[in-house]
mmCIF file with all atom_site columns, C-alpha atoms in Angstrom:
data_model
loop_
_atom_site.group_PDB
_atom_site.id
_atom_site.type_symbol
_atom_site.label_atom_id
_atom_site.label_alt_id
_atom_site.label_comp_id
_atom_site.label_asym_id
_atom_site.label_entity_id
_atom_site.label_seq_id
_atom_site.pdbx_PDB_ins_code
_atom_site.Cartn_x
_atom_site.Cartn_y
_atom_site.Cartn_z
_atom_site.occupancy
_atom_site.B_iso_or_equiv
_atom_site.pdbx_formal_charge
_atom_site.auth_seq_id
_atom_site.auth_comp_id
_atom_site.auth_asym_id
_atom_site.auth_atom_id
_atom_site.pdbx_PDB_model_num
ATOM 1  C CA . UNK V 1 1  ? 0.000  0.000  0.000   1.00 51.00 ? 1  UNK V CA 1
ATOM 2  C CA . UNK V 1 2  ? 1.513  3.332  -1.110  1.00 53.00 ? 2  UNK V CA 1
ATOM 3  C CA . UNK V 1 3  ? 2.768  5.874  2.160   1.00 57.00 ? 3  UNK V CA 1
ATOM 4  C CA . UNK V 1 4  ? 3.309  8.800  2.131   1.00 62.00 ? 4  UNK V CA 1
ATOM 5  C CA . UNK V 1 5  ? 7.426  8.556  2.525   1.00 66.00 ? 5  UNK V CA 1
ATOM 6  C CA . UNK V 1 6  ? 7.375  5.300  0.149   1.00 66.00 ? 6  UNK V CA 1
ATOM 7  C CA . UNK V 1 7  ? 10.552 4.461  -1.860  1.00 68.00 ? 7  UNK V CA 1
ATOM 8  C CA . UNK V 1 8  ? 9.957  4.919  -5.411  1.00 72.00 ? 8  UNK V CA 1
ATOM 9  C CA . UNK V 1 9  ? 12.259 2.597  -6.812  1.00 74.00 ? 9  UNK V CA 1
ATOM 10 C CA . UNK V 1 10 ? 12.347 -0.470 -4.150  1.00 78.00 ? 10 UNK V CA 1
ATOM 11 C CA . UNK V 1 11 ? 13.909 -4.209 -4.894  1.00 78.00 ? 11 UNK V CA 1
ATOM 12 C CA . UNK V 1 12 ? 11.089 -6.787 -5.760  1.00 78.00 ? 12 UNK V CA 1
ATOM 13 C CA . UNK V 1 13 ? 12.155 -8.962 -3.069  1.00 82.00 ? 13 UNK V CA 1
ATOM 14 C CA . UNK V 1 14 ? 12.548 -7.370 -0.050  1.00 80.00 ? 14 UNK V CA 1
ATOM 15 C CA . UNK V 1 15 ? 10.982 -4.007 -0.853  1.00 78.00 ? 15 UNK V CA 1
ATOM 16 C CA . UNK V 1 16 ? 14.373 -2.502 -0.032  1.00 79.00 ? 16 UNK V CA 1
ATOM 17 C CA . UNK V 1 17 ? 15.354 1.341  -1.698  1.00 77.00 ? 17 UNK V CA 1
ATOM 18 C CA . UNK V 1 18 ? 17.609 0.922  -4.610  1.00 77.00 ? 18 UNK V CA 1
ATOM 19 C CA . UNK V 1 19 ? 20.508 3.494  -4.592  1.00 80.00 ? 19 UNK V CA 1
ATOM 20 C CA . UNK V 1 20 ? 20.532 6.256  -6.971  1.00 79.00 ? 20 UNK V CA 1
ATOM 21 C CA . UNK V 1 21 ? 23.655 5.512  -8.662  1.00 87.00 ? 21 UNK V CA 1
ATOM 22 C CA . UNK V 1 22 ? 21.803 2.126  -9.773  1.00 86.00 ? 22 UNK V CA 1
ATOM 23 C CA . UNK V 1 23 ? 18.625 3.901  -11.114 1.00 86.00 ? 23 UNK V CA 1
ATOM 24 C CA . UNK V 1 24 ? 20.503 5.993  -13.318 1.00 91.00 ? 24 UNK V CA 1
ATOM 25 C CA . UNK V 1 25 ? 22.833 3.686  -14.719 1.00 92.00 ? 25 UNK V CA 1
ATOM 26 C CA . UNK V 1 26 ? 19.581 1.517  -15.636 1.00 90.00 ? 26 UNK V CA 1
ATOM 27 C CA . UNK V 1 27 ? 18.006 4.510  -17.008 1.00 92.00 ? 27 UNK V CA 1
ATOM 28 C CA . UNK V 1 28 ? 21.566 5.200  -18.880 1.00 94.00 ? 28 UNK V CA 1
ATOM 29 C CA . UNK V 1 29 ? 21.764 2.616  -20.944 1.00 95.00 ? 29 UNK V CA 1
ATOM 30 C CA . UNK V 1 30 ? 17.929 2.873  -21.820 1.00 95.00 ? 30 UNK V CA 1
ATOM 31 C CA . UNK V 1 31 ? 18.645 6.078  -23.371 1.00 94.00 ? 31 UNK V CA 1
ATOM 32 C CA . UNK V 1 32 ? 21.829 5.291  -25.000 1.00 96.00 ? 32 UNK V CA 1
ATOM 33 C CA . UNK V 1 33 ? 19.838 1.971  -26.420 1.00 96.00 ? 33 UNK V CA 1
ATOM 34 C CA . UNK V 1 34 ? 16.744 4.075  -27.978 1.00 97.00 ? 34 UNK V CA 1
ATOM 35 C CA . UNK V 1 35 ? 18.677 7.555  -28.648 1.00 97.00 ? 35 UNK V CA 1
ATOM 36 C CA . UNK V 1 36 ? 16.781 9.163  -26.410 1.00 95.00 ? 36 UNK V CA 1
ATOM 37 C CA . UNK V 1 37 ? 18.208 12.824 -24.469 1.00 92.00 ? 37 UNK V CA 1
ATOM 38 C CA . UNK V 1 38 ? 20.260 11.535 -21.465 1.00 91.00 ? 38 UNK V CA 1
ATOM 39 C CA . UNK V 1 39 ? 18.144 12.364 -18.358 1.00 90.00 ? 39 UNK V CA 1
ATOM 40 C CA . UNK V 1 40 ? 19.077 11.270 -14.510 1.00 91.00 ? 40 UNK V CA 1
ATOM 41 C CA . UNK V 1 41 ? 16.340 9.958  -12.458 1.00 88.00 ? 41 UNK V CA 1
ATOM 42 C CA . UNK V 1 42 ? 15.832 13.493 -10.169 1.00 87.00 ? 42 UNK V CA 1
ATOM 43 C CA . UNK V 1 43 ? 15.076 14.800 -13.834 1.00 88.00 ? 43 UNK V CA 1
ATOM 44 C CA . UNK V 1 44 ? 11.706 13.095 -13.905 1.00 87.00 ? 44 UNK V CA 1
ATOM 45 C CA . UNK V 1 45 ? 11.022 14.927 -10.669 1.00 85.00 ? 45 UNK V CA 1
ATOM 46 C CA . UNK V 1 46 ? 11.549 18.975 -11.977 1.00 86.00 ? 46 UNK V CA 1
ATOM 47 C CA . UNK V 1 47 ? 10.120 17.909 -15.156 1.00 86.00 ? 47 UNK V CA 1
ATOM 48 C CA . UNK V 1 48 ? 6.667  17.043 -13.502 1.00 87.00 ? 48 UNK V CA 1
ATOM 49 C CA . UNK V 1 49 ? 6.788  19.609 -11.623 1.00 86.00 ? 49 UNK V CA 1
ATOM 50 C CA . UNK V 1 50 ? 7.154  22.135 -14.281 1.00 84.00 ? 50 UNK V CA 1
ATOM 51 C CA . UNK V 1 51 ? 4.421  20.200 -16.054 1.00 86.00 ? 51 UNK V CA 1
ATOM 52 C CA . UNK V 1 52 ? 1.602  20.914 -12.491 1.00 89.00 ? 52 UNK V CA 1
ATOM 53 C CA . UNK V 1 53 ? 3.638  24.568 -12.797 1.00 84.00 ? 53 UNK V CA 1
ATOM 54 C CA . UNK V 1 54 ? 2.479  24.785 -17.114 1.00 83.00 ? 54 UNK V CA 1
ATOM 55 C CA . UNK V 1 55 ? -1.103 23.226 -16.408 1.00 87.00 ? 55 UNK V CA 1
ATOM 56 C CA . UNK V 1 56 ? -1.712 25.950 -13.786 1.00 86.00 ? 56 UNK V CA 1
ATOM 57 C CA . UNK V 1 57 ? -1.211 24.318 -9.888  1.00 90.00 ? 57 UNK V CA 1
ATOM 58 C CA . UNK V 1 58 ? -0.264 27.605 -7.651  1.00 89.00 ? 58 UNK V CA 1
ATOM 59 C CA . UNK V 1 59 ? 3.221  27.815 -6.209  1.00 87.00 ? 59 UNK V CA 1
ATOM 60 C CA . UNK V 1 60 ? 1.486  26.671 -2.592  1.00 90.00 ? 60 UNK V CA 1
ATOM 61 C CA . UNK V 1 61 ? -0.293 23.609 -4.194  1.00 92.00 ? 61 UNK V CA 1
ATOM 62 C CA . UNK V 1 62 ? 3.510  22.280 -6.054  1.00 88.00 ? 62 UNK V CA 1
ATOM 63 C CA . UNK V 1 63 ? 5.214  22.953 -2.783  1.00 90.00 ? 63 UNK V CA 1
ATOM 64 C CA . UNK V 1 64 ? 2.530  20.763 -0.963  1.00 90.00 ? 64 UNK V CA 1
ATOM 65 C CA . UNK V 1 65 ? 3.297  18.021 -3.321  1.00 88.00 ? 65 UNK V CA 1
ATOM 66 C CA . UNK V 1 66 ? 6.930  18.243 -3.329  1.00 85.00 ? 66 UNK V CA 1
ATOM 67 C CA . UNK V 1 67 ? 6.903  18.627 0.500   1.00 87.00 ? 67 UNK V CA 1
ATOM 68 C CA . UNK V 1 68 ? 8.907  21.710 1.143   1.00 88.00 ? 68 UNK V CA 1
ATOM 69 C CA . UNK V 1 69 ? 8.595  23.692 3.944   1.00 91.00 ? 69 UNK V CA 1
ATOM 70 C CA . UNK V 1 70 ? 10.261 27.145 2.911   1.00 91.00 ? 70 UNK V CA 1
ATOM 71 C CA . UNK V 1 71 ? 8.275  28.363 -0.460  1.00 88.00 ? 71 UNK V CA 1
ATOM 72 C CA . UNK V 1 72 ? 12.003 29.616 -1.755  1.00 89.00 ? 72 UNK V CA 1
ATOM 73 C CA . UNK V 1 73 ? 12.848 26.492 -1.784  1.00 87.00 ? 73 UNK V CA 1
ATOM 74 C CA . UNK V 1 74 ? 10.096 25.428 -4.306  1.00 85.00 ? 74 UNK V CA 1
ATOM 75 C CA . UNK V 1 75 ? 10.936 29.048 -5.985  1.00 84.00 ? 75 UNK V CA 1
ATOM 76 C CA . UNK V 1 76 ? 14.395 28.704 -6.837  1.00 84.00 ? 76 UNK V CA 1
ATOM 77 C CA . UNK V 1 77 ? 14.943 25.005 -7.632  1.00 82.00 ? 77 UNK V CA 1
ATOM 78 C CA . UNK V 1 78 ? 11.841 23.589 -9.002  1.00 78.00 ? 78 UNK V CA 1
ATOM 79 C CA . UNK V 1 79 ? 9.901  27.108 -10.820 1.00 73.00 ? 79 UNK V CA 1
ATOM 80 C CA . UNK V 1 80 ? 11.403 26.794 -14.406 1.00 71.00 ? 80 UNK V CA 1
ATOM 81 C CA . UNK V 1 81 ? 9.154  28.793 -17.218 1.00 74.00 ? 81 UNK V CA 1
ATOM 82 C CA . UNK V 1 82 ? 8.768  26.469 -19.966 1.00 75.00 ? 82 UNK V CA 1
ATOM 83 C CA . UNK V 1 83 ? 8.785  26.703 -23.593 1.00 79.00 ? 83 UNK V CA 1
ATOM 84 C CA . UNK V 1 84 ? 5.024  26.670 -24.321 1.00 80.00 ? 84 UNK V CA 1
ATOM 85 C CA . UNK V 1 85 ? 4.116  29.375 -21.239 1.00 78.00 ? 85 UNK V CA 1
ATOM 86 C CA . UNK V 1 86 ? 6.403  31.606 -22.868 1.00 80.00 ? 86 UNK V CA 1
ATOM 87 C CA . UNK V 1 87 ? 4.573  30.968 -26.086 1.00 81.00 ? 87 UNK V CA 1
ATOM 88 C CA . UNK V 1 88 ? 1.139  31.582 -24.036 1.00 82.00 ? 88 UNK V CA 1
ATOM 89 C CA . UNK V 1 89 ? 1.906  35.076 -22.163 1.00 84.00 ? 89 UNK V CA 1
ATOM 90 C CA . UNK V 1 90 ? 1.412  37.352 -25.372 1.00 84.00 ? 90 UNK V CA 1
ATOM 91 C CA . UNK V 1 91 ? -2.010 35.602 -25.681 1.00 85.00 ? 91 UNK V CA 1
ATOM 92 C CA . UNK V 1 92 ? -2.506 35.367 -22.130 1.00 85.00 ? 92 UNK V CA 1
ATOM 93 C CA . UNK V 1 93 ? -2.679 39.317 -22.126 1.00 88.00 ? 93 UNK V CA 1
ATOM 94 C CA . UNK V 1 94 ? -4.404 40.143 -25.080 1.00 88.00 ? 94 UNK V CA 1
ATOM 95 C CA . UNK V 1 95 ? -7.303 37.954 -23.451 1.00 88.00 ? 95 UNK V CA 1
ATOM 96 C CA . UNK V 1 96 ? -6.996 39.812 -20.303 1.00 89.00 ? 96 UNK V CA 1
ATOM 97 C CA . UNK V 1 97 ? -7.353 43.625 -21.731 1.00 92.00 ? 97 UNK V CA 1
ATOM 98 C CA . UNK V 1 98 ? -9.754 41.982 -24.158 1.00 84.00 ? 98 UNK V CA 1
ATOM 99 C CA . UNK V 1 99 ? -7.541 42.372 -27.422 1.00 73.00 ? 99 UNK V CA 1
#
């Protein structure tokens, strides 16, 4: 049953935490093997966070998930403007002053 503090990458067996170091090297060679952008595991982790940032979760609701306590923390590391909500803030405005 999922907790709250739950590894996310545990050993079938004995539902132990696998070390970092492994996870990446796994996730390594799957890139290499399919030409895909090299990416380390904590990657996964700002890029779905930028994703709740781009679909419109507030600041307070992101920090919640990622379970900060100081908002700066959530502010500096994790608040990355992407590529399409730069494309979105000229339209953005226009709808707000009604152009």
């Amino acid at each position: 049953m999922f907790q709250k503090k739950q590894f996310c990458f545990t050993d079938d067996v004995h539902n132990t935490f696998l070390y970092l170091n492994f996870m990446n090297d796994k996730l390594n060679k799957i890139c290499k093997k399919n030409n895909f952008k090299k990416i380390k595991v904590h990657g996964f982790r700002h890029t779905h966070y930028s994703l709740l940032f781009e679909s419109g979760f507030t600041i307070q609701e992101v920090q919640d998930r990622l379970g900060h306590s100081d908002l700066k923390t959530t502010m500096n590391i994790y608040a990355h403007v992407t590529e399409k909500q730069k494309e979105n803030v000229g339209n953005k405005f226009a709808k707000y002053v009604n152009f």
